[in-house]
Coordinates of C-alpha atoms and ligand atoms in Angstrom, one line a residue:
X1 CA -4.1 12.0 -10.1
X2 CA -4.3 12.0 -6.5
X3 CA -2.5 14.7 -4.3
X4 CA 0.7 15.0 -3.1
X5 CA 1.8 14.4 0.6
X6 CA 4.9 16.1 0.0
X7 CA 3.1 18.8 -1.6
X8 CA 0.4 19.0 0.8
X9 CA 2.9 20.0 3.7
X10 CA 4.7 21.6 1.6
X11 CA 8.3 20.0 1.7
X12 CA 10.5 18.9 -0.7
X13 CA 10.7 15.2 -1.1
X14 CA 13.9 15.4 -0.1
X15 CA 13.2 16.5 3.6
X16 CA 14.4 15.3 6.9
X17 CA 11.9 14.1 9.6
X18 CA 13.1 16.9 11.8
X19 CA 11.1 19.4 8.7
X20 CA 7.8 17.2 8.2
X21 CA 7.1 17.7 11.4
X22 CA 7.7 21.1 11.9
X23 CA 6.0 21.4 8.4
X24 CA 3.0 19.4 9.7
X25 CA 2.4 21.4 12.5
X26 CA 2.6 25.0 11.0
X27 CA -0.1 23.4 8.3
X28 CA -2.4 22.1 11.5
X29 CA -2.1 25.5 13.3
X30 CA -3.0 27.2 9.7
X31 CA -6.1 24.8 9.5
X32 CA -7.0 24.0 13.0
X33 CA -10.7 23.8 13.2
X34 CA -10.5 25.9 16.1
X35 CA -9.4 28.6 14.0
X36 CA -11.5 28.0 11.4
X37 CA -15.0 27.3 12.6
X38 CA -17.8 25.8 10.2
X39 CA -15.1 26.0 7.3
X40 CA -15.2 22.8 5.2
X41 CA -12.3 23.3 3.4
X42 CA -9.8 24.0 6.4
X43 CA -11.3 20.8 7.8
X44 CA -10.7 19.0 4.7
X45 CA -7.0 20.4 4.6
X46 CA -6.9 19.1 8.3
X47 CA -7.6 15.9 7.5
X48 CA -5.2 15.9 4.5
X49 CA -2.6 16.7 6.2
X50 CA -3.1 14.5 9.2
X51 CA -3.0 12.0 7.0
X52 CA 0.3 13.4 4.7
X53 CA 2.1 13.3 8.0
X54 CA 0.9 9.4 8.9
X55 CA 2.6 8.6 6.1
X56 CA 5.8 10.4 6.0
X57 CA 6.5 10.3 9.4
X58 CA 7.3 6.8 9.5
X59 CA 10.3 5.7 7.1
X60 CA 8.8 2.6 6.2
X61 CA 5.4 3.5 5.1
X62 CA 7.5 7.0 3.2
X63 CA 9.8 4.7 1.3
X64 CA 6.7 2.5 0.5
X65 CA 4.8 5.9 -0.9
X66 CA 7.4 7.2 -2.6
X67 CA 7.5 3.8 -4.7
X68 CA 4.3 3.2 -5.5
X69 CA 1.6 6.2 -3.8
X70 CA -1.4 5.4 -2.1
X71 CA -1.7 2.3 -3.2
X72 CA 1.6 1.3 -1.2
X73 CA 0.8 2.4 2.0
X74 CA -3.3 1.6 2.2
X75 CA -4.0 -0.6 4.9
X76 CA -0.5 0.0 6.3
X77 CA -2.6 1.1 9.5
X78 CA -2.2 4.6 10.8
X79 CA -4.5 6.6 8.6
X80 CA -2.7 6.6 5.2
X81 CA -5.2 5.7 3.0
X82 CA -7.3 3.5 5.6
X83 CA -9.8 6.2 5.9
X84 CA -11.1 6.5 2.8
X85 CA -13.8 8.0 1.9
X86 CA -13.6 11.0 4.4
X87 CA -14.5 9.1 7.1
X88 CA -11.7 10.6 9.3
X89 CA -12.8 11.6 12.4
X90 CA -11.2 15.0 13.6
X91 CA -11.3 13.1 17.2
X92 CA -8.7 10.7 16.1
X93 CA -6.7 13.2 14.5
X94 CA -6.1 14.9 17.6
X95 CA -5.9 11.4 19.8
X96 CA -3.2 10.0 17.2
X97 CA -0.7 12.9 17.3
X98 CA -1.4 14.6 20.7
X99 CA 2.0 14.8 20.5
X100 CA 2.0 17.7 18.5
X101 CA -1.3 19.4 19.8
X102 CA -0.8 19.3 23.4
X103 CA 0.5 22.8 24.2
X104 CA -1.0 24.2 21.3
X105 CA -3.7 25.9 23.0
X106 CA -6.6 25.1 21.1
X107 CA -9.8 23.9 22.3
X108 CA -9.1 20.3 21.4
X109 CA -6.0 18.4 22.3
X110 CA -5.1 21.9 24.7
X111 CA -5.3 20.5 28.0
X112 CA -5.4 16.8 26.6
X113 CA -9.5 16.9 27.1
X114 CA -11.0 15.6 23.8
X115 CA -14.4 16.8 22.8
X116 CA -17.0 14.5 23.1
X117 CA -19.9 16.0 21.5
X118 CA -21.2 12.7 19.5
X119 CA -22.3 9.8 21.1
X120 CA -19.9 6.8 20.5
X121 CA -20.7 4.1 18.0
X122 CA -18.4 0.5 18.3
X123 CA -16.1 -0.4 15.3
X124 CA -16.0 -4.0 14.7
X125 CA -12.4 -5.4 13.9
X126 CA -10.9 -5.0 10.9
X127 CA -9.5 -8.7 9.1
X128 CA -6.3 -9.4 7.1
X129 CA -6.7 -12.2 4.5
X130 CA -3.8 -12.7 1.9
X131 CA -4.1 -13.3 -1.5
X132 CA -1.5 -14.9 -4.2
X133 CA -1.3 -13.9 -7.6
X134 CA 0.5 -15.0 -11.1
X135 CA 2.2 -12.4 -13.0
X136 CA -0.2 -12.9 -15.3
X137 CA -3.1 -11.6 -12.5
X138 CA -0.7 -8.7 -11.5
X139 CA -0.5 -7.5 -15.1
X140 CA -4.1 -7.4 -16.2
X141 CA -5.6 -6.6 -12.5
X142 CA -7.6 -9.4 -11.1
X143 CA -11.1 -10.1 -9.1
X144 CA -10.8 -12.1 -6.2
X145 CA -13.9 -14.1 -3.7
X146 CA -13.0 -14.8 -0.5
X147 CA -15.5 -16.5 1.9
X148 CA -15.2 -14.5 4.9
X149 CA -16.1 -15.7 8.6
X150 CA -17.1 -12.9 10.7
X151 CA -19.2 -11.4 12.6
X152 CA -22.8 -10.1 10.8
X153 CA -25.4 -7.7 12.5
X154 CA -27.9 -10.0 14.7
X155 CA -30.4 -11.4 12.4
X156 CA -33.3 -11.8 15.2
X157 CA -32.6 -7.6 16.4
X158 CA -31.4 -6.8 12.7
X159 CA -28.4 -5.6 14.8
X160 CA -29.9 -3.4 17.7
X161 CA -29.2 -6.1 20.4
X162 CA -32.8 -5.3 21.9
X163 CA -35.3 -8.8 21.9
X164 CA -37.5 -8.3 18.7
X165 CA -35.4 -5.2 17.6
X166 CA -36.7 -2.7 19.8
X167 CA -35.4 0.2 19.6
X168 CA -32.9 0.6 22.5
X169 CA -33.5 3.0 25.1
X170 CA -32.0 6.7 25.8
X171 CA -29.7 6.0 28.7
X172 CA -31.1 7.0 31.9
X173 CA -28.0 7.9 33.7
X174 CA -26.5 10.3 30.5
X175 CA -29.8 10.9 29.2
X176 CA -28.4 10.4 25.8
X177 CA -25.4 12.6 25.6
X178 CA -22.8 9.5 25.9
X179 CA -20.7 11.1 28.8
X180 CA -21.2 12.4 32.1
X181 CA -19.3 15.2 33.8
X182 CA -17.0 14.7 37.2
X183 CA -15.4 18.0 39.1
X184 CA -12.2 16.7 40.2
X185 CA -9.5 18.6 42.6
X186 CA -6.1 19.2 40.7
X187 CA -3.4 21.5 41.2
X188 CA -5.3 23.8 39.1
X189 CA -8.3 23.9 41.5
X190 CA -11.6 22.0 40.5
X191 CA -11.4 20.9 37.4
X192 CA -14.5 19.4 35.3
X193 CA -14.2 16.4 33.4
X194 CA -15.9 14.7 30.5
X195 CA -16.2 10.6 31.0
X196 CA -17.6 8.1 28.7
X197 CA -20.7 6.9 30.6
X198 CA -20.2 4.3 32.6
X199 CA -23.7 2.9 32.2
X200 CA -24.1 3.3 28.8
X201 CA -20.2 3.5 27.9
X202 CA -20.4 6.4 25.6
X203 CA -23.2 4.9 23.5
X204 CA -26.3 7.2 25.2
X205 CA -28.6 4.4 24.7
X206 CA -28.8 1.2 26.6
X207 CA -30.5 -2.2 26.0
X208 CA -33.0 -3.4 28.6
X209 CA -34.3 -6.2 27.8
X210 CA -31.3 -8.3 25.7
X211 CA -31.9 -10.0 22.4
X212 CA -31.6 -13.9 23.5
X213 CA -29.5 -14.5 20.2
X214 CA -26.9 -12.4 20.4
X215 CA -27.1 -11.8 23.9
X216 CA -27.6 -8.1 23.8
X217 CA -24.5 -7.6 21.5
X218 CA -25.9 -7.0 18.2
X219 CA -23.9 -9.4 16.2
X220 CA -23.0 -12.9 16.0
X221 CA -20.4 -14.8 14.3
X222 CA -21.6 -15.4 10.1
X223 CA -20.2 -15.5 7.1
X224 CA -20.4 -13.6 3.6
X225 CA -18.4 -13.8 0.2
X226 CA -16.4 -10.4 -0.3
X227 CA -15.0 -9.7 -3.7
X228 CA -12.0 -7.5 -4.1
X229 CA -10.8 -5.6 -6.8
X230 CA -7.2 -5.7 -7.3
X231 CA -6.0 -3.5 -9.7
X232 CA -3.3 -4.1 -12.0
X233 CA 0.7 -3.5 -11.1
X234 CA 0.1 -4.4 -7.5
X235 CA 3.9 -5.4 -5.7
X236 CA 4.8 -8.5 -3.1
X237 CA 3.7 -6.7 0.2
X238 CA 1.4 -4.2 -1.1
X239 CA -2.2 -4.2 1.2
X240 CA -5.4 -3.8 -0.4
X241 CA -7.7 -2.1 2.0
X242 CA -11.5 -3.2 1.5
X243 CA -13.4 -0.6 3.4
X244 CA -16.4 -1.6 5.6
X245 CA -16.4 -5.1 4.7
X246 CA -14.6 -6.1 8.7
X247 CA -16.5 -7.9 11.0
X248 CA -20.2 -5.9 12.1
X249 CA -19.6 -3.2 14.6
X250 CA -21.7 -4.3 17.8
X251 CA -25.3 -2.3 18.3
X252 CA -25.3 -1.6 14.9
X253 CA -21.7 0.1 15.1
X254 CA -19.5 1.0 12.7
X255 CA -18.0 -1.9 10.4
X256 CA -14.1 -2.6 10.3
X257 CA -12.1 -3.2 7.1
X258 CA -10.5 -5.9 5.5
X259 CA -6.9 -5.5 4.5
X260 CA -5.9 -7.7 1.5
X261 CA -2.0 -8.7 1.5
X262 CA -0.7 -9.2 -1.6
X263 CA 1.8 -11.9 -2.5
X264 CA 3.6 -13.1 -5.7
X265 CA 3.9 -15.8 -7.3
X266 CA 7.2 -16.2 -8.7
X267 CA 7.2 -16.3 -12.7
X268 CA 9.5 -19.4 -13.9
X269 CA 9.5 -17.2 -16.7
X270 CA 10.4 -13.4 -15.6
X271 CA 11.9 -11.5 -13.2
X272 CA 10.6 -8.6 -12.2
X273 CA 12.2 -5.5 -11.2
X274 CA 9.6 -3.0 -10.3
X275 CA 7.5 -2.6 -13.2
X276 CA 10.1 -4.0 -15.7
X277 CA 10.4 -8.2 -16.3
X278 CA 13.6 -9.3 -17.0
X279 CA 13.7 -12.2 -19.5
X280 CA 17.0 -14.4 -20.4
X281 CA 17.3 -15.4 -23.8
X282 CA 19.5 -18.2 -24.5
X283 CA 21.1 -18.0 -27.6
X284 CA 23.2 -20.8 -29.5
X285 CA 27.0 -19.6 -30.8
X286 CA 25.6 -19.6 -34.1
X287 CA 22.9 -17.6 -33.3
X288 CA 24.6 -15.0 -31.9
X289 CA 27.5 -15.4 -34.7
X290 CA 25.3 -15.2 -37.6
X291 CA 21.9 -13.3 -36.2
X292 CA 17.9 -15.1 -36.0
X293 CA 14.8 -14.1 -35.9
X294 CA 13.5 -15.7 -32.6
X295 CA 10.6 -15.6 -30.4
X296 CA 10.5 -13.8 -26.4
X297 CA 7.6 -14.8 -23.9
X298 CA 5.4 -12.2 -23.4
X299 CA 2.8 -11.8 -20.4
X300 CA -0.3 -11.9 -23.6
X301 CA 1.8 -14.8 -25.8
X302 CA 5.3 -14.0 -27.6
X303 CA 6.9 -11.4 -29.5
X304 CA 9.4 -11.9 -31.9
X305 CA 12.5 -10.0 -32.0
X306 CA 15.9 -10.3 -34.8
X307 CA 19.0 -11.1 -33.5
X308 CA 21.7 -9.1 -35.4
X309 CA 24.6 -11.2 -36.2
X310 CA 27.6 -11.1 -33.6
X311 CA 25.6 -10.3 -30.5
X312 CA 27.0 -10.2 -27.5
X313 CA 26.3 -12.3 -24.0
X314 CA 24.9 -9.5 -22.2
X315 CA 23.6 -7.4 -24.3
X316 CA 20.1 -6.1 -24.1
X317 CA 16.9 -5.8 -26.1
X318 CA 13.9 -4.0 -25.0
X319 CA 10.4 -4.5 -25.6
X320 CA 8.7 -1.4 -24.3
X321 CA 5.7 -1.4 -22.9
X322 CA 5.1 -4.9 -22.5
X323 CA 5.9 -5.1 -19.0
X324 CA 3.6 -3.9 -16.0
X325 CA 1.2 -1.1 -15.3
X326 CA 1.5 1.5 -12.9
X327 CA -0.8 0.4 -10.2
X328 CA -3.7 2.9 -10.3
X329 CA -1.8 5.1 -12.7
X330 CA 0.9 6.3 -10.2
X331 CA 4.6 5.6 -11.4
X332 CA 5.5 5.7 -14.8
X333 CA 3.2 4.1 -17.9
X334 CA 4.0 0.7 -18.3
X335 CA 7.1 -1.1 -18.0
X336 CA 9.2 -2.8 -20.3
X337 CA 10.3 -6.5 -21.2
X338 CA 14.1 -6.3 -20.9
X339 CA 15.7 -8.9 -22.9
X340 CA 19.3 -10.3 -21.5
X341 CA 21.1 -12.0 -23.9
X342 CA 23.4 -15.3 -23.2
X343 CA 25.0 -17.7 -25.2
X344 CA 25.0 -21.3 -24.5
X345 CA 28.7 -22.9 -25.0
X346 CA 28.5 -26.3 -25.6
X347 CA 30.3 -28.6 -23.3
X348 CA 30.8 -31.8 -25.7
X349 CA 30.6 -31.2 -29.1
X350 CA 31.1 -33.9 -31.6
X351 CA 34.3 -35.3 -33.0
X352 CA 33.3 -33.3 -36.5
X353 CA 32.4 -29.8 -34.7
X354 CA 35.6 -30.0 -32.2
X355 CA 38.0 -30.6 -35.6
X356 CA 36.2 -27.6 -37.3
X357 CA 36.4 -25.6 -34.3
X358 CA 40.0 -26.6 -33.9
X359 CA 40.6 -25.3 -37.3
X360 CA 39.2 -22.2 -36.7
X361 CA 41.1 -21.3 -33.6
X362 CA 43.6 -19.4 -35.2
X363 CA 41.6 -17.7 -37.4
X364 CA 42.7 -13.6 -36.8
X365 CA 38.7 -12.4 -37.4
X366 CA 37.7 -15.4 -34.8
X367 CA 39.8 -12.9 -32.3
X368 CA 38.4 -9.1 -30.6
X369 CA 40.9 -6.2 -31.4
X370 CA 41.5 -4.0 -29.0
X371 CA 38.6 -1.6 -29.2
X372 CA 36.1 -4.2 -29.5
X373 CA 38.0 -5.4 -26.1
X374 CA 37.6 -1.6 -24.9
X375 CA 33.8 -1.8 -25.9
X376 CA 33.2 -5.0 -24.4
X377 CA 35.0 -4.6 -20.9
X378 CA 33.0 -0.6 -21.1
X379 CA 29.7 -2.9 -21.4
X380 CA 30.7 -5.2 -18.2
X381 CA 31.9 -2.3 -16.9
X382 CA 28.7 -0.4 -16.3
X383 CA 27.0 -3.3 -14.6
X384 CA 28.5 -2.1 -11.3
X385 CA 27.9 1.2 -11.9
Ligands
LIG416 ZN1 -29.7 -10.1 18.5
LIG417 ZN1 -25.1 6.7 29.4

């Protein structure tokens, strides 16, 4: 099970915006990495809660978590999920909610300087692709290809941009340290200031002589076929995010992700409400007069269920645990097949079935008595409640 946002800022799900934040920031004082130098696990709970606060901060991507967890809000953008496998850079941390540390006094975001101790690396661009699935897919969890153009590292420089693959160079200007320091006059007095490079752009190593396929860049526009596991009880709108599988970052860069939007096909069969499918059984008046054995759909092939005589239109049957999953075991087991009753009235009958039902029509046991009007109208009743 994974871990809680709420509990991980320790808030109750119930709390305003106004309290996440101020939640957020006592936890990112608490762990600041300022505070707590060469400890792994305060920078762990950092990055947790960086990421809590993505999410919760923002009604949309909340209300999408509170439905259906991680899995709802991955790919969203922001960092909820998209980072994965720790790959969140304390860096962007501090960029995305300067907000929050600027006056804070740290090192970091204190005087809105970042740190710039690594060298920079390009990201390639991250691609959306959308994929529709059957009910059928969405129950069971489903593997999808996609042939993907994008761009692929450089095969002539196998992605270094440098003719034959040479090695590129440590930047003369930098000498390999990605930035270079300016003294600037402010109204603090001379101030020093880290810049990216502007030879080498932050990289600390520059091409000289330019791979003539790519031009120097490192990549160049390919293809490739990209699975993508989609698990079971995925939702209309949900976004897969495929890690690393983006376009090629350039000079052997970082690679972007693919987001995967999901979309439904609707059933002709069900309706589906959350993780429950809502199936409308259409009885005949003798049916539901005298009671049947008949058979329901089901997502694997049919179930059969007993009609007890004198049912009801509206009455319901369920069929538990024949509906959807949870998607990645957040929400609630599996849903249910909820059965609606109806009962088709027949607008012509024949000469023989009008007489007999003509004879009938004053038949005392043909008519509800008042407390099977009282249970009826209760039933109608609590639709709208
Ligand atoms: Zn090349
Ligand atoms: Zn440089």
């Amino acid at each position: 099970m994974e871990e809680d946002y709420y509990k991980i800022l320790g808030v109750e799900k119930s709390a305003t915006a106004d309290e996440i934040k101020r939640a957020y920031k006592k936890t990112a004082i608490k762990y600041h990495p300022d505070r707590n130098p060469g400890n792994k696990e305060a920078e762990d709970m950092f990055k947790k809660a960086a990421e809590a606060y993505d999410v919760l901060r923002d009604p949309d991507k909340r209300a999408r978590y509170d439905q259906f967890g991680k899995a709802g809000v991955e790919g969203m953008g922001g960092m909820g999920g998209g980072f994965g496998a720790g790959g969140m850079d304390l860096n962007d941390i501090f960029t995305h909610f300067s907000d929050i540390f600027e006056g804070m006094g740290f090192g970091f975001g204190g005087m809105g300087g970042r740190s710039r101790q690594q060298t920079r690396q390009y990201r390639g661009g991250d691609m959306r692709l959308k994929v529709s699935l059957s009910l059928q897919e969405i129950a069971t969890g489903v593997t999808k290809k996609f042939k993907v153009k994008k761009n692929v590292p450089c095969p002539d420089c196998h992605g270094s941009g440098a003719e034959g693959g040479a090695a590129p160079e440590t930047c003369p200007t930098c000498h390999g340290s990605g930035y270079v320091v300016r003294t600037r006059q402010s109204v603090f007095g001379m101030m020093q200031v880290q810049d990216a490079c502007p030879q080498c752009h932050g990289e600390g190593t520059v091409v000289k002589m330019p791979c003539h396929h790519c031009h120097g860049e490192g990549v160049v526009g390919g293809e490739e076929i990209i699975e993508v596991n989609i698990p079971a009880g995925v939702a209309e709108g949900m976004v897969i995010n495929v890690p690393g599988k983006g376009h090629a970052g350039k000079h052997n860069g970082i690679a972007g992700d693919i987001q995967v939007l999901i979309e439904e096909v609707p059933s002709e069969t069900f309706i589906r409400d959350g993780q429950d499918l809502i199936y409308n059984l259409l009885l005949t008046v003798p049916q539901a007069m005298l009671g049947d054995s008949v058979d329901v759909p089901t997502l694997d092939g049919k179930a059969r269920i007993s009609i007890k005589p004198g049912t009801q239109p509206g009455t319901t049957l369920r069929l538990r645990g024949k509906g959807l999953p949870a998607v990645r075991g957040y929400g609630y087991g599996t849903g249910d097949i909820i059965v609606n009753i109806s009962v088709y009235i027949p607008e012509q009958p024949s000469d023989e079935e009008r007489a007999a039902l003509e004879a009938m029509k004053d038949s005392p046991r043909l008519k509800p008595t008042s407390a099977v009007r009282e249970k009826i109208f209760k039933t109608f009743r609590s639709y709208f409640q």
